[in-house]
Each structure stands twice: as C-alpha cells, then as structure tokens.
Amino acid sequence: MSSAKIALVIDGVLKPLFAPDGKYGNKVKVIIRLQVQPWHASSTLTHESALALFKNQGDYFDIPTSTLTPLQIREKLGQLAAQIIPPTAVEEFKDLLTLKSTPNGGNAVTDDLKYTSESSNLVAINSCGVTIPAVKFSRQNSIHVSPTVLWDGLVASEVSSSWGVKEWSEFLANKVKV
C-alpha cells in the first residue's frame, strides 16, 4: 500500500515540481528503484508490471492471488495494462512478461529486477561512478521496507508515504536552494 501511495504522490505532486518549468526543475533528480519484497509471493510478478499496478494493487495482494498461478497473475496484469497503455503496446508488454525458453530464465525483465544493468533504471551510481545493482544498493543501505526515500544517498527516515503537497513542499524548501 505504501509504495503505491508514494508512487502516486511522485506522479501528482513531485513530478510537476521537478519538471523543467517547475519550482525545482533541473535542481533535483529522482531515481526510482523497485524494492521487491520476496515475503509476498506475488511481489516479483507485480514489480515486473509496476507501471499498471499501483491504482489496482489490492487485486494483487497475497490473499487475492493465493489461488492463481504465476502465469494467471501475469495474464491478469497484462489485462490491467491494456486499460492504461496504448493498444499497440499491449502485446509488447505481455511479451516482456512471457517466460524465456530456459527452465529458470525468468522473463525479459527478470534480470533487471535481480541484477540490473547500466541500461536499467534500477541502477545506482556510487560517488566513484561505479554502477551498483539496486539489490546491492538496497542491502548496503539497510533498505528492507518500501518505500524508503534517500536524499543525497542517505536514508531520509522523516519522509512518509502519507506525505502530500504541504509536507513535500516543506521538505524540499529545507533541502533545495532555488
């Protein structure tokens, strides 16, 4: 629930503030790293389909998905994506979630979730410019809960997924010089 709450706030509150013509345009860079929670059986599956999920996340919690196979969950996620993305992109989306031909190969986004790559948006760059996989980055920063917000690479424990315009405005006013 909290990940979806903050994702919707990022889209509705922060994105306009960080846009080129926004108050903090070209002053703040947002990097979103998905934090898979393996203790929730469908977490990996839903992270594979994150762009369509947040507003419908309750349909993918543990109990509603407990009787579905991974293939059924991926198909259901594809149907959800079809409500959001252009019809021409639906098959491409479903293809990304289709299992590879090797027995344990996952799908087209599995490696990004597990290891990341320089082309992935799930990558952190340390102060020496060295690429760090998101999983390693999360572990070295003791990140086990989502969402966790970092500011200049340090956990900002004061940030809450329940924050709205007022709280984010105050936080940014204290952190960013305009």
Coordinates of C-alpha atoms in Angstrom, one line a residue:
M1 CA 0.0 0.0 0.0
S2 CA 2.7 2.5 0.9
S3 CA 4.6 2.0 -2.3
A4 CA 1.6 2.8 -4.3
K5 CA 0.8 5.8 -2.1
I6 CA 4.2 7.4 -2.6
A7 CA 4.3 6.5 -6.4
L8 CA 1.0 8.3 -6.9
V9 CA 2.4 11.3 -4.9
I10 CA 5.5 11.3 -7.0
D11 CA 3.4 11.4 -10.1
G12 CA 0.9 14.0 -8.8
V13 CA 2.9 16.2 -6.5
L14 CA 6.6 15.9 -7.2
K15 CA 6.7 15.4 -11.0
P16 CA 5.2 18.9 -11.6
L17 CA 7.7 20.4 -9.1
F18 CA 10.7 18.7 -10.8
A19 CA 9.5 19.4 -14.4
P20 CA 11.7 21.8 -16.4
D21 CA 9.3 24.6 -15.7
G22 CA 8.6 23.5 -12.1
K23 CA 9.9 25.2 -9.0
Y24 CA 12.8 22.7 -8.7
G25 CA 13.3 22.0 -12.4
N26 CA 16.9 20.9 -13.2
K27 CA 17.7 21.1 -9.5
V28 CA 16.5 17.6 -8.3
K29 CA 16.9 14.2 -9.9
V30 CA 14.5 11.5 -8.9
I31 CA 15.7 7.8 -9.2
I32 CA 13.1 5.2 -8.5
R33 CA 14.4 1.7 -7.6
L34 CA 11.9 -1.0 -7.2
Q35 CA 12.2 -2.9 -4.0
V36 CA 10.9 -6.5 -4.4
Q37 CA 9.6 -7.9 -1.2
P38 CA 10.1 -11.7 -1.5
W39 CA 8.0 -12.5 1.6
H40 CA 4.9 -11.5 -0.5
A41 CA 4.5 -14.3 -3.1
S42 CA 3.3 -12.1 -5.9
S43 CA 5.8 -9.2 -5.3
T44 CA 8.2 -10.2 -8.1
L45 CA 5.3 -10.6 -10.5
T46 CA 3.8 -7.2 -9.6
H47 CA 7.2 -5.4 -9.8
E48 CA 7.5 -6.8 -13.3
S49 CA 4.3 -4.9 -14.2
A50 CA 4.6 -1.9 -11.9
L51 CA 3.5 0.8 -14.3
A52 CA 0.0 -0.6 -14.4
L53 CA -0.4 -1.8 -10.9
F54 CA -0.5 0.9 -8.3
K55 CA -4.1 2.0 -8.5
N56 CA -5.2 -1.6 -8.5
Q57 CA -2.7 -3.1 -6.1
G58 CA -5.3 -4.7 -3.8
D59 CA -6.2 -7.2 -6.5
Y60 CA -2.6 -8.5 -6.3
F61 CA -2.1 -8.8 -2.5
D62 CA -1.4 -12.2 -1.1
I63 CA -4.9 -13.4 -0.5
P64 CA -6.5 -12.4 -3.8
T65 CA -3.6 -14.0 -5.7
S66 CA -3.2 -17.1 -3.5
T67 CA -5.2 -19.4 -5.8
L68 CA -3.7 -18.1 -9.1
T69 CA -0.6 -19.4 -10.8
P70 CA 2.2 -17.1 -11.8
L71 CA 1.0 -17.3 -15.5
Q72 CA -2.5 -16.4 -14.5
I73 CA -1.2 -13.4 -12.5
R74 CA 0.9 -12.2 -15.4
E75 CA -2.1 -12.6 -17.8
K76 CA -4.2 -10.6 -15.3
L77 CA -1.5 -7.9 -15.2
G78 CA -1.5 -7.8 -19.0
Q79 CA -5.2 -7.2 -19.0
L80 CA -4.8 -4.4 -16.5
A81 CA -2.0 -2.8 -18.6
A82 CA -4.3 -2.9 -21.6
Q83 CA -6.6 -0.4 -19.8
I84 CA -3.7 2.0 -19.4
I85 CA -1.2 1.7 -22.3
P86 CA -1.9 2.2 -26.0
P87 CA -3.4 -0.9 -27.7
T88 CA -0.3 -1.2 -29.9
A89 CA 1.9 -1.6 -26.8
V90 CA -0.2 -4.4 -25.1
E91 CA 1.4 -7.3 -26.9
E92 CA 4.9 -5.9 -26.3
F93 CA 4.1 -5.6 -22.6
K94 CA 2.8 -9.2 -22.5
D95 CA 5.9 -10.4 -24.3
L96 CA 8.1 -8.8 -21.6
L97 CA 6.3 -10.9 -19.0
T98 CA 6.4 -14.1 -21.1
L99 CA 8.8 -16.7 -19.6
K100 CA 12.0 -17.3 -21.6
S101 CA 12.8 -20.7 -23.1
T102 CA 15.2 -21.8 -20.4
P103 CA 13.8 -23.6 -17.3
N104 CA 14.9 -20.9 -14.9
G105 CA 15.4 -17.9 -17.2
G106 CA 12.6 -15.8 -16.0
N107 CA 11.3 -13.2 -18.4
A108 CA 12.6 -10.1 -20.2
V109 CA 12.6 -8.0 -17.0
T110 CA 13.8 -10.6 -14.5
D111 CA 17.5 -9.7 -14.9
D112 CA 16.7 -6.0 -14.3
L113 CA 15.0 -6.9 -11.0
K114 CA 17.7 -9.3 -9.9
Y115 CA 20.9 -7.8 -11.1
T116 CA 20.3 -4.6 -13.0
S117 CA 22.4 -3.4 -15.8
E118 CA 23.7 0.0 -16.9
S119 CA 20.8 0.4 -19.2
S120 CA 18.3 -0.3 -16.5
N121 CA 16.6 2.4 -14.5
L122 CA 17.1 0.2 -11.3
V123 CA 20.8 1.2 -11.0
A124 CA 22.6 3.4 -8.5
I125 CA 25.9 5.1 -9.3
N126 CA 28.2 5.5 -6.3
S127 CA 30.4 8.5 -5.7
C128 CA 33.2 7.0 -7.8
G129 CA 30.9 6.5 -10.8
V130 CA 30.7 2.7 -10.3
T131 CA 27.5 1.0 -11.2
I132 CA 25.9 -0.8 -8.2
P133 CA 23.0 -3.2 -8.7
A134 CA 19.8 -2.0 -7.0
V135 CA 19.6 -5.0 -4.8
K136 CA 23.2 -4.5 -3.5
F137 CA 22.5 -0.8 -3.1
S138 CA 19.4 -1.5 -1.0
R139 CA 21.2 -4.0 1.2
Q140 CA 24.2 -1.8 1.8
N141 CA 21.8 1.0 2.9
S142 CA 19.7 -1.4 5.1
I143 CA 16.7 -0.9 2.9
H144 CA 14.1 -3.6 3.5
V145 CA 10.9 -1.7 3.5
S146 CA 9.2 0.1 0.7
P147 CA 9.1 2.8 0.2
T148 CA 12.4 4.1 1.5
V149 CA 13.4 7.6 0.4
L150 CA 17.1 8.6 0.1
W151 CA 18.3 12.2 -0.1
D152 CA 21.8 12.6 -1.5
G153 CA 22.3 8.9 -0.9
L154 CA 21.3 8.8 2.7
V155 CA 18.0 7.4 4.1
A156 CA 15.6 10.2 4.8
S157 CA 13.6 8.5 7.5
E158 CA 11.5 11.5 8.1
V159 CA 9.7 11.0 4.7
S160 CA 6.4 9.3 4.8
S161 CA 4.3 7.7 2.1
S162 CA 1.4 9.6 3.5
W163 CA 3.0 13.0 2.7
G164 CA 1.1 15.4 0.5
V165 CA 1.9 18.8 -1.0
K166 CA 2.4 20.5 2.3
E167 CA 4.9 18.1 3.7
W168 CA 6.9 17.7 0.4
S169 CA 6.9 21.5 0.0
E170 CA 8.4 21.9 3.5
F171 CA 10.9 19.1 3.0
L172 CA 12.1 20.5 -0.4
A173 CA 12.2 24.1 0.9
N174 CA 14.7 22.9 3.5
K175 CA 16.8 20.8 1.1
V176 CA 17.0 22.7 -2.2
K177 CA 18.1 26.2 -2.8
V178 CA 16.2 27.9 -5.6

